[in-house]
Amino acid sequence: MKNILITGGAGFIGSHVVRLFVNKYPNYKIVNLDALTYAGNLENLKDIDQSPNYKFEKVNLLDADALKTVFTTHNITDVIHLAAESHVDRSILSPLDFVYTNIVGTVNLLNTAKEFWKADLTKHLFYHVSTDEVYGALGETGLFTETTPYSPNSPYSASKASSDHFVRAYAETYHMNTVISNCSNNYGPNHFPEKLIPLFINNIINKKPLPVYGDGLYTRDWLFVIDHAVAIDTIFHNGKINETYNIGGFNEWKNIDLIKVMCKQMDAKLGRSIGESEQLITYIKDRPGHDRRYAIDATKINKELGWKPSVTFEEGLAITIDWYLQNTEWLNNVTSGNYANYYENMYAGR
Ligand code: NAD
Ligand code: TYD
């Protein structure tokens, strides 16, 4: 019997992890802890929120007393920590939010777990979900492995790198059982439309400009979000204690090539003439500190734990686009209100 605290479960990746665990493990209690920031949306979980093994706690990671209450109330045995400020562009606008949630929040959570589990730390696992962005940028060749030195370039990746170091330090110093995974760019249903793929799907639907940063030749390694959730499940149950696992899609795309595939698929699905959406492409001023290329070597998780992505990029993208076309109410709800102001500020004058 496990009582697992999943943080950030109302967000994009967290909601897929919560759904997977709630449905696959009826004997576990899954407690979703989330502050419901602009990125958190309980609508993401409405299909499972009545399940008997699911509980939601609206708590901020910065509130140490509330964290302690959650651990006590639910007798938490393990943690899967996803809650974070997660968007590079926002981190450029307000880095301190990232320091508070990603660094201070993670240390608060580590302290709470360490104290609550102190009778026998070896019986519990603290799983920290991180990003490949901690490794910095690659040139035209090479891949990030688990031993690539950290070299973060944005306030977001610097805050995630710091949180990874704290998790590592708690394993060394206090002998907590931890595991860290560093994953490449995710895409899929429920993705907040400020990141490339959902933003462009939304803009194509609404015939708005597609703002391509710089020369559009930046490269990312894309992974379907449900494959990430399955990787987290695999590592949680079978990963070696105090190890790091890189998770990636073996799926590199230059932004402009990926955007053209999206435009083609969407023209076909929307009954528009082929080439219509490509005309919305607008090159704008580059992001400061823009990392040229990310690419993951996922050999370790593949060889040691047998995990690999289950869908091709074209399949995953088609599922994703269909989901957004069928969930216009979700999209309208998240793009109204504060997000409209953010969008104006971010792209005005570029
Ligand atoms: P997200 O922004 O969609 O979700 C983050 C969630 O955390 C939201 O529900 C939000 O309400 C919650 N949250 C934020 N601050 C909080 C606080 N102070 N206290 C409690 N809850 C808080 O992010 P995501 O894309 O789902 O990413 C989840 C995790 O995976 C993050 O740690 C991120 O660094 C990591 N990651 C993301 C990607 C990606 O492509 N999105 C890739 C690799 C790793
Ligand atoms: P993003 O989805 O923000 O993820 P990350 O920065 O974490 O990789 O961006 C993916 C790529 O797309 C990145 O190279 C920046 C680029 N991009 C644009 O060209 N235009 C946009 O409007 C956005 C949001 C991103």
Tab-separated table of C-alpha atoms and ligand atoms in Angstrom:
chain	number	residue	atom	x	y	z
A	1	MET	CA	0.000	0.000	0.000
A	2	LYS	CA	1.434	3.369	-1.036
A	3	ASN	CA	0.099	6.871	-0.442
A	4	ILE	CA	1.797	8.877	-3.170
A	5	LEU	CA	1.953	12.657	-3.160
A	6	ILE	CA	2.090	13.931	-6.750
A	7	THR	CA	2.830	17.662	-6.861
A	8	GLY	CA	1.759	19.791	-9.821
A	9	GLY	CA	-0.929	17.271	-10.730
A	10	ALA	CA	-3.248	19.952	-12.132
A	11	GLY	CA	-0.628	20.999	-14.691
A	12	PHE	CA	0.160	19.580	-18.100
A	13	ILE	CA	2.434	16.599	-17.388
A	14	GLY	CA	1.269	16.133	-13.780
A	15	SER	CA	-2.341	15.574	-14.857
A	16	HIS	CA	-1.273	12.735	-17.166
A	17	VAL	CA	0.842	11.188	-14.382
A	18	VAL	CA	-2.046	11.452	-11.884
A	19	ARG	CA	-4.499	9.867	-14.349
A	20	LEU	CA	-2.106	6.995	-15.121
A	21	PHE	CA	-1.465	6.215	-11.437
A	22	VAL	CA	-5.118	6.576	-10.340
A	23	ASN	CA	-6.338	4.223	-13.079
A	24	LYS	CA	-3.465	1.729	-13.015
A	25	TYR	CA	-3.006	1.391	-9.253
A	26	PRO	CA	-6.396	1.232	-7.496
A	27	ASN	CA	-4.620	0.096	-4.307
A	28	TYR	CA	-2.512	3.261	-4.080
A	29	LYS	CA	-3.892	6.496	-2.696
A	30	ILE	CA	-2.922	9.349	-5.042
A	31	VAL	CA	-2.827	12.797	-3.457
A	32	ASN	CA	-2.520	15.640	-5.943
A	33	LEU	CA	-0.981	18.754	-4.365
A	34	ASP	CA	-1.207	21.883	-6.496
A	35	ALA	CA	-1.439	25.642	-5.844
A	36	LEU	CA	-3.536	26.113	-9.015
A	37	THR	CA	-1.451	28.890	-10.517
A	38	TYR	CA	-2.324	30.148	-14.026
A	39	ALA	CA	-0.919	26.807	-15.306
A	40	GLY	CA	-2.945	24.548	-13.002
A	41	ASN	CA	-6.381	23.483	-14.154
A	42	LEU	CA	-8.564	20.896	-12.399
A	43	GLU	CA	-10.572	20.535	-15.614
A	44	ASN	CA	-7.590	18.420	-16.756
A	45	LEU	CA	-8.652	15.737	-14.254
A	46	LYS	CA	-12.436	15.777	-14.403
A	47	ASP	CA	-12.573	12.186	-15.713
A	48	ILE	CA	-10.901	10.803	-12.569
A	49	ASP	CA	-11.640	13.300	-9.800
A	50	GLN	CA	-14.389	11.131	-8.304
A	51	SER	CA	-12.175	8.033	-8.090
A	52	PRO	CA	-12.022	6.609	-4.546
A	53	ASN	CA	-8.205	6.485	-4.581
A	54	TYR	CA	-7.794	10.169	-5.579
A	55	LYS	CA	-7.584	13.266	-3.366
A	56	PHE	CA	-6.803	16.886	-4.231
A	57	GLU	CA	-5.062	19.361	-1.908
A	58	LYS	CA	-4.841	23.028	-2.908
A	59	VAL	CA	-1.535	23.902	-1.270
A	60	ASN	CA	1.413	26.097	-2.204
A	61	LEU	CA	4.891	24.545	-1.908
A	62	LEU	CA	5.984	27.688	-0.090
A	63	ASP	CA	3.604	26.927	2.799
A	64	ALA	CA	5.678	24.525	4.946
A	65	ASP	CA	2.954	24.122	7.597
A	66	ALA	CA	0.386	23.110	5.001
A	67	LEU	CA	2.842	20.606	3.493
A	68	LYS	CA	3.291	19.000	6.897
A	69	THR	CA	-0.478	18.740	7.357
A	70	VAL	CA	-0.836	17.027	3.972
A	71	PHE	CA	1.857	14.460	4.849
A	72	THR	CA	0.216	13.733	8.191
A	73	THR	CA	-3.381	13.658	6.964
A	74	HIS	CA	-2.629	11.231	4.151
A	75	ASN	CA	0.320	9.376	5.697
A	76	ILE	CA	2.377	10.063	2.569
A	77	THR	CA	4.818	7.254	1.758
A	78	ASP	CA	6.374	8.559	-1.488
A	79	VAL	CA	6.609	11.762	-3.511
A	80	ILE	CA	6.615	12.416	-7.251
A	81	HIS	CA	7.482	16.096	-7.550
A	82	LEU	CA	6.407	17.902	-10.714
A	83	ALA	CA	5.090	21.250	-9.422
A	84	ALA	CA	7.144	24.080	-10.861
A	85	GLU	CA	7.087	27.326	-12.708
A	86	SER	CA	7.815	25.814	-16.101
A	87	HIS	CA	7.902	28.350	-18.906
A	88	VAL	CA	11.236	29.814	-20.115
A	89	ASP	CA	9.666	33.008	-21.493
A	90	ARG	CA	7.945	33.760	-18.171
A	91	SER	CA	11.230	33.114	-16.335
A	92	ILE	CA	12.850	35.857	-18.418
A	93	LEU	CA	10.087	38.268	-17.356
A	94	SER	CA	10.057	37.315	-13.635
A	95	PRO	CA	12.958	35.113	-12.455
A	96	LEU	CA	12.155	35.377	-8.734
A	97	ASP	CA	8.891	33.439	-9.106
A	98	PHE	CA	11.084	30.595	-10.368
A	99	VAL	CA	13.496	30.875	-7.457
A	100	TYR	CA	10.626	30.716	-4.966
A	101	THR	CA	8.636	27.827	-6.399
A	102	ASN	CA	11.358	25.746	-8.035
A	103	ILE	CA	14.118	26.132	-5.465
A	104	VAL	CA	12.564	27.178	-2.142
A	105	GLY	CA	9.448	25.094	-2.829
A	106	THR	CA	11.515	21.977	-3.572
A	107	VAL	CA	13.622	22.429	-0.428
A	108	ASN	CA	10.428	22.874	1.634
A	109	LEU	CA	9.108	19.623	0.209
A	110	LEU	CA	12.398	17.792	0.833
A	111	ASN	CA	12.456	19.039	4.444
A	112	THR	CA	8.861	17.980	5.037
A	113	ALA	CA	9.465	14.508	3.595
A	114	LYS	CA	12.740	14.057	5.497
A	115	GLU	CA	11.095	14.970	8.792
A	116	PHE	CA	7.963	12.867	8.213
A	117	TRP	CA	9.921	9.804	7.079
A	118	LYS	CA	12.726	10.065	9.642
A	119	ALA	CA	11.818	6.792	11.417
A	120	ASP	CA	13.140	4.930	8.366
A	121	LEU	CA	14.129	6.959	5.324
A	122	THR	CA	14.969	3.809	3.351
A	123	LYS	CA	11.278	2.860	3.066
A	124	HIS	CA	10.376	5.958	1.048
A	125	LEU	CA	11.159	7.527	-2.323
A	126	PHE	CA	11.418	11.171	-3.332
A	127	TYR	CA	11.170	11.293	-7.143
A	128	HIS	CA	12.112	14.662	-8.656
A	129	VAL	CA	10.944	15.401	-12.209
A	130	SER	CA	13.324	17.688	-14.068
A	131	THR	CA	14.246	18.865	-17.525
A	132	ASP	CA	17.005	18.412	-20.108
A	133	GLU	CA	17.382	22.223	-20.126
A	134	VAL	CA	19.684	21.974	-17.072
A	135	TYR	CA	22.414	20.705	-19.431
A	136	GLY	CA	22.441	23.940	-21.463
A	137	ALA	CA	22.657	24.008	-25.248
A	138	LEU	CA	24.170	21.612	-27.808
A	139	GLY	CA	25.795	22.516	-31.126
A	140	GLU	CA	24.945	20.691	-34.354
A	141	THR	CA	26.012	17.305	-32.943
A	142	GLY	CA	26.101	15.382	-29.662
A	143	LEU	CA	23.480	14.296	-27.152
A	144	PHE	CA	22.840	14.982	-23.453
A	145	THR	CA	23.690	11.960	-21.304
A	146	GLU	CA	23.202	11.525	-17.552
A	147	THR	CA	26.834	12.630	-17.019
A	148	THR	CA	26.719	15.809	-19.113
A	149	PRO	CA	27.773	18.713	-16.839
A	150	TYR	CA	25.031	21.155	-15.864
A	151	SER	CA	25.191	24.471	-17.719
A	152	PRO	CA	21.782	26.194	-17.458
A	153	ASN	CA	21.204	29.297	-19.581
A	154	SER	CA	17.756	30.625	-18.604
A	155	PRO	CA	16.355	31.569	-15.200
A	156	TYR	CA	13.991	28.589	-15.612
A	157	SER	CA	16.751	26.056	-16.251
A	158	ALA	CA	18.961	27.624	-13.557
A	159	SER	CA	16.170	27.169	-11.006
A	160	LYS	CA	15.548	23.564	-12.101
A	161	ALA	CA	19.297	22.819	-11.992
A	162	SER	CA	19.417	24.192	-8.464
A	163	SER	CA	16.473	22.044	-7.375
A	164	ASP	CA	18.177	18.956	-8.872
A	165	HIS	CA	21.313	19.755	-6.852
A	166	PHE	CA	19.288	20.017	-3.645
A	167	VAL	CA	17.673	16.633	-4.273
A	168	ARG	CA	21.110	15.124	-4.877
A	169	ALA	CA	22.468	16.811	-1.758
A	170	TYR	CA	19.619	15.434	0.398
A	171	ALA	CA	20.452	11.934	-0.831
A	172	GLU	CA	24.138	12.368	0.039
A	173	THR	CA	23.757	14.333	3.263
A	174	TYR	CA	20.649	12.843	4.841
A	175	HIS	CA	20.552	9.460	3.034
A	176	MET	CA	17.137	10.030	1.537
A	177	ASN	CA	16.121	7.692	-1.301
A	178	THR	CA	15.792	9.887	-4.343
A	179	VAL	CA	15.630	9.574	-8.104
A	180	ILE	CA	15.768	12.327	-10.742
A	181	SER	CA	14.641	12.234	-14.361
A	182	ASN	CA	15.535	14.854	-16.955
A	183	CYS	CA	13.142	14.905	-19.881
A	184	SER	CA	13.062	16.617	-23.255
A	185	ASN	CA	10.224	18.848	-24.554
A	186	ASN	CA	6.783	17.314	-24.081
A	187	TYR	CA	3.691	17.850	-26.221
A	188	GLY	CA	0.146	16.508	-26.087
A	189	PRO	CA	-3.365	17.188	-24.752
A	190	ASN	CA	-3.835	19.697	-21.882
A	191	HIS	CA	-0.686	21.688	-22.708
A	192	PHE	CA	-1.040	25.353	-21.765
A	193	PRO	CA	-0.999	27.416	-24.994
A	194	GLU	CA	2.073	29.483	-24.208
A	195	LYS	CA	4.491	26.748	-25.353
A	196	LEU	CA	5.271	26.305	-29.039
A	197	ILE	CA	2.952	23.467	-30.121
A	198	PRO	CA	-0.303	24.383	-28.313
A	199	LEU	CA	0.259	28.114	-28.947
A	200	PHE	CA	0.613	27.521	-32.673
A	201	ILE	CA	-2.386	25.147	-32.787
A	202	ASN	CA	-4.469	27.861	-31.104
A	203	ASN	CA	-3.154	30.579	-33.423
A	204	ILE	CA	-3.775	28.473	-36.540
A	205	ILE	CA	-7.348	27.805	-35.417
A	206	ASN	CA	-7.837	31.569	-34.960
A	207	LYS	CA	-5.802	32.549	-38.069
A	208	LYS	CA	-3.402	34.573	-35.906
A	209	PRO	CA	0.327	35.109	-36.743
A	210	LEU	CA	2.711	32.250	-35.829
A	211	PRO	CA	5.607	34.027	-34.030
A	212	VAL	CA	8.844	32.161	-34.892
A	213	TYR	CA	11.786	33.298	-32.761
A	214	GLY	CA	15.024	34.204	-34.563
A	215	ASP	CA	15.882	32.127	-37.646
A	216	GLY	CA	13.572	29.244	-36.684
A	217	LEU	CA	16.475	26.774	-36.862
A	218	TYR	CA	16.492	25.963	-33.134
A	219	THR	CA	16.163	22.241	-32.451
A	220	ARG	CA	14.144	20.406	-29.803
A	221	ASP	CA	13.640	16.682	-29.074
A	222	TRP	CA	9.870	16.148	-28.720
A	223	LEU	CA	8.186	13.485	-26.593
A	224	PHE	CA	4.465	12.673	-26.380
A	225	VAL	CA	3.335	13.471	-22.830
A	226	ILE	CA	1.744	10.067	-22.167
A	227	ASP	CA	5.072	8.416	-23.007
A	228	HIS	CA	6.671	10.669	-20.379
A	229	ALA	CA	4.041	9.605	-17.830
A	230	VAL	CA	4.787	5.937	-18.595
A	231	ALA	CA	8.531	6.610	-18.193
A	232	ILE	CA	7.868	8.179	-14.777
A	233	ASP	CA	5.816	5.135	-13.738
A	234	THR	CA	8.653	2.846	-14.918
A	235	ILE	CA	11.356	4.786	-13.063
A	236	PHE	CA	9.234	5.143	-9.923
A	237	HIS	CA	8.776	1.377	-9.683
A	238	ASN	CA	12.002	0.016	-11.197
A	239	GLY	CA	14.600	2.796	-11.241
A	240	LYS	CA	17.752	2.464	-9.160
A	241	ILE	CA	17.855	4.597	-6.011
A	242	ASN	CA	19.809	7.873	-6.223
A	243	GLU	CA	20.244	7.570	-9.998
A	244	THR	CA	19.385	9.975	-12.783
A	245	TYR	CA	17.544	8.915	-15.950
A	246	ASN	CA	17.316	10.944	-19.148
A	247	ILE	CA	14.005	10.626	-20.999
A	248	GLY	CA	13.701	11.640	-24.644
A	249	GLY	CA	11.790	10.965	-27.821
A	250	PHE	CA	14.694	10.128	-30.185
A	251	ASN	CA	12.833	12.782	-32.169
A	252	GLU	CA	14.686	15.960	-33.093
A	253	TRP	CA	13.006	18.728	-35.073
A	254	LYS	CA	14.109	22.168	-36.161
A	255	ASN	CA	11.318	24.536	-35.101
A	256	ILE	CA	10.506	25.680	-38.625
A	257	ASP	CA	10.233	22.105	-39.970
A	258	LEU	CA	7.965	21.092	-37.111
A	259	ILE	CA	5.805	24.192	-37.645
A	260	LYS	CA	5.390	23.320	-41.321
A	261	VAL	CA	4.231	19.782	-40.442
A	262	MET	CA	1.732	21.279	-37.985
A	263	CYS	CA	0.465	23.720	-40.599
A	264	LYS	CA	-0.049	20.902	-43.136
A	265	GLN	CA	-1.869	18.624	-40.671
A	266	MET	CA	-4.081	21.479	-39.516
A	267	ASP	CA	-4.942	22.684	-43.019
A	268	ALA	CA	-6.105	19.136	-43.808
A	269	LYS	CA	-8.094	18.778	-40.566
A	270	LEU	CA	-9.687	22.230	-40.857
A	271	GLY	CA	-10.566	21.791	-44.530
A	272	ARG	CA	-8.325	24.716	-45.517
A	273	SER	CA	-6.266	24.793	-48.695
A	274	ILE	CA	-2.767	23.328	-48.244
A	275	GLY	CA	-0.309	26.180	-47.615
A	276	GLU	CA	-2.872	28.525	-46.069
A	277	SER	CA	-1.608	28.238	-42.461
A	278	GLU	CA	2.080	28.483	-43.489
A	279	GLN	CA	1.304	32.030	-44.596
A	280	LEU	CA	0.745	32.909	-40.917
A	281	ILE	CA	4.455	32.257	-40.139
A	282	THR	CA	6.031	35.505	-38.884
A	283	TYR	CA	9.690	35.704	-37.870
A	284	ILE	CA	10.144	37.848	-34.752
A	285	LYS	CA	12.971	39.010	-32.490
A	286	ASP	CA	14.785	36.114	-30.836
A	287	ARG	CA	14.371	35.004	-27.222
A	288	PRO	CA	17.347	36.198	-25.107
A	289	GLY	CA	19.686	33.332	-24.143
A	290	HIS	CA	17.888	31.025	-26.595
A	291	ASP	CA	19.385	27.502	-26.431
A	292	ARG	CA	20.253	26.339	-29.962
A	293	ARG	CA	19.643	22.632	-29.650
A	294	TYR	CA	18.479	20.055	-27.101
A	295	ALA	CA	18.727	16.313	-27.744
A	296	ILE	CA	18.583	13.468	-25.273
A	297	ASP	CA	20.428	10.187	-25.226
A	298	ALA	CA	17.764	7.950	-23.673
A	299	THR	CA	19.846	4.758	-23.936
A	300	LYS	CA	20.072	4.219	-20.165
A	301	ILE	CA	16.316	4.093	-19.489
A	302	ASN	CA	15.857	2.034	-22.640
A	303	LYS	CA	18.562	-0.549	-21.826
A	304	GLU	CA	18.089	-0.727	-18.034
A	305	LEU	CA	14.311	-0.355	-17.739
A	306	GLY	CA	13.028	-1.289	-21.208
A	307	TRP	CA	11.206	2.011	-21.794
A	308	LYS	CA	10.818	3.560	-25.230
A	309	PRO	CA	8.321	5.984	-26.817
A	310	SER	CA	5.124	4.302	-28.022
A	311	VAL	CA	4.017	6.697	-30.775
A	312	THR	CA	5.737	8.368	-33.718
A	313	PHE	CA	5.805	12.159	-33.791
A	314	GLU	CA	3.266	12.349	-36.624
A	315	GLU	CA	0.865	10.071	-34.671
A	316	GLY	CA	1.315	12.011	-31.434
A	317	LEU	CA	0.866	15.334	-33.194
A	318	ALA	CA	-2.333	14.148	-34.895
A	319	ILE	CA	-3.758	12.988	-31.524
A	320	THR	CA	-2.773	16.346	-30.014
A	321	ILE	CA	-4.316	18.483	-32.763
A	322	ASP	CA	-7.535	16.411	-32.658
A	323	TRP	CA	-7.704	16.913	-28.888
A	324	TYR	CA	-7.437	20.711	-29.215
A	325	LEU	CA	-10.022	20.783	-32.006
A	326	GLN	CA	-12.416	18.746	-29.844
A	327	ASN	CA	-11.772	20.731	-26.657
A	328	THR	CA	-12.333	24.318	-27.719
A	329	GLU	CA	-14.060	25.090	-24.403
A	330	TRP	CA	-10.894	24.066	-22.476
A	331	LEU	CA	-8.815	26.219	-24.809
A	332	ASN	CA	-11.141	29.232	-24.506
A	333	ASN	CA	-11.199	28.930	-20.708
A	334	VAL	CA	-7.420	28.925	-20.369
A	335	THR	CA	-6.794	31.660	-22.946
A	336	SER	CA	-9.234	34.142	-21.408
A	337	GLY	CA	-8.412	36.391	-18.434
A	338	ASN	CA	-4.825	36.905	-17.314
A	339	TYR	CA	-3.337	34.912	-20.157
A	340	ALA	CA	-4.612	37.502	-22.651
A	341	ASN	CA	-2.551	40.184	-20.843
A	342	TYR	CA	0.540	37.960	-20.758
A	343	TYR	CA	0.251	37.364	-24.503
A	344	GLU	CA	0.028	41.092	-25.258
A	345	ASN	CA	3.118	41.861	-23.105
A	346	MET	CA	5.199	38.986	-24.462
A	347	TYR	CA	4.758	39.579	-28.180
A	348	ALA	CA	4.111	43.362	-28.405
A	349	GLY	CA	6.778	45.155	-30.438
A	350	ARG	CA	8.676	41.987	-31.516
B	1	NAD	P1	2.908	23.144	-15.844
B	1	NAD	O1	3.345	24.575	-15.745
B	1	NAD	O2	1.891	22.769	-16.866
B	1	NAD	O3	2.360	22.655	-14.431
B	1	NAD	C1	2.957	23.025	-13.234
B	1	NAD	C2	1.956	22.821	-12.104
B	1	NAD	O4	2.594	23.195	-10.880
B	1	NAD	C3	0.695	23.673	-12.247
B	1	NAD	O5	-0.454	22.883	-12.043
B	1	NAD	C4	0.848	24.718	-11.153
B	1	NAD	O6	-0.399	25.149	-10.599
B	1	NAD	C5	1.693	23.983	-10.114
B	1	NAD	N1	2.478	24.905	-9.283
B	1	NAD	C6	3.241	25.943	-9.706
B	1	NAD	N2	3.779	26.588	-8.665
B	1	NAD	C7	3.352	25.928	-7.544
B	1	NAD	C8	3.581	26.103	-6.152
B	1	NAD	N3	4.348	27.108	-5.686
B	1	NAD	N4	3.017	25.230	-5.282
B	1	NAD	C9	2.236	24.206	-5.740
B	1	NAD	N5	1.958	24.025	-7.043
B	1	NAD	C10	2.515	24.860	-7.937
B	1	NAD	O7	4.268	22.330	-16.048
B	1	NAD	P2	4.535	20.966	-16.844
B	1	NAD	O8	4.880	21.297	-18.247
B	1	NAD	O9	3.441	20.008	-16.565
B	1	NAD	O10	5.877	20.481	-16.136
B	1	NAD	C11	5.831	19.664	-14.975
B	1	NAD	C12	7.240	19.347	-14.526
B	1	NAD	O11	7.953	18.683	-15.568
B	1	NAD	C13	8.057	20.594	-14.173
B	1	NAD	O12	8.825	20.318	-13.045
B	1	NAD	C14	8.943	20.817	-15.398
B	1	NAD	O13	10.142	21.452	-15.038
B	1	NAD	C15	9.155	19.389	-15.861
B	1	NAD	N6	9.378	19.232	-17.313
B	1	NAD	C16	8.543	19.788	-18.226
B	1	NAD	C17	8.762	19.584	-19.589
B	1	NAD	C18	7.833	20.139	-20.638
B	1	NAD	O14	8.112	20.012	-21.835
B	1	NAD	N7	6.701	20.726	-20.282
B	1	NAD	C19	9.860	18.825	-20.012
B	1	NAD	C20	10.717	18.273	-19.034
B	1	NAD	C21	10.456	18.468	-17.693
B	2	TYD	P1	8.920	26.275	-25.783
B	2	TYD	O1	7.695	25.511	-26.172
B	2	TYD	O2	8.761	27.554	-25.042
B	2	TYD	O3	9.858	25.248	-24.989
B	2	TYD	P2	11.414	25.401	-24.508
B	2	TYD	O4	11.833	26.803	-24.627
B	2	TYD	O5	11.314	24.941	-23.086
B	2	TYD	O6	12.188	24.480	-25.387
B	2	TYD	O7	9.749	26.585	-27.102
B	2	TYD	C1	10.141	25.548	-28.002
B	2	TYD	C2	10.937	26.181	-29.126
B	2	TYD	O8	10.065	27.027	-29.900
B	2	TYD	C3	12.058	27.088	-28.628
B	2	TYD	O9	13.172	26.988	-29.517
B	2	TYD	C4	11.466	28.488	-28.714
B	2	TYD	C5	10.528	28.377	-29.912
B	2	TYD	N1	9.319	29.265	-29.864
B	2	TYD	C6	9.039	30.111	-30.946
B	2	TYD	O10	9.780	30.163	-31.969
B	2	TYD	N2	7.927	30.912	-30.862
B	2	TYD	C7	7.095	30.909	-29.772
B	2	TYD	O11	6.102	31.687	-29.741
B	2	TYD	C8	7.403	30.018	-28.678
B	2	TYD	C9	6.511	29.970	-27.467
B	2	TYD	C10	8.526	29.210	-28.777
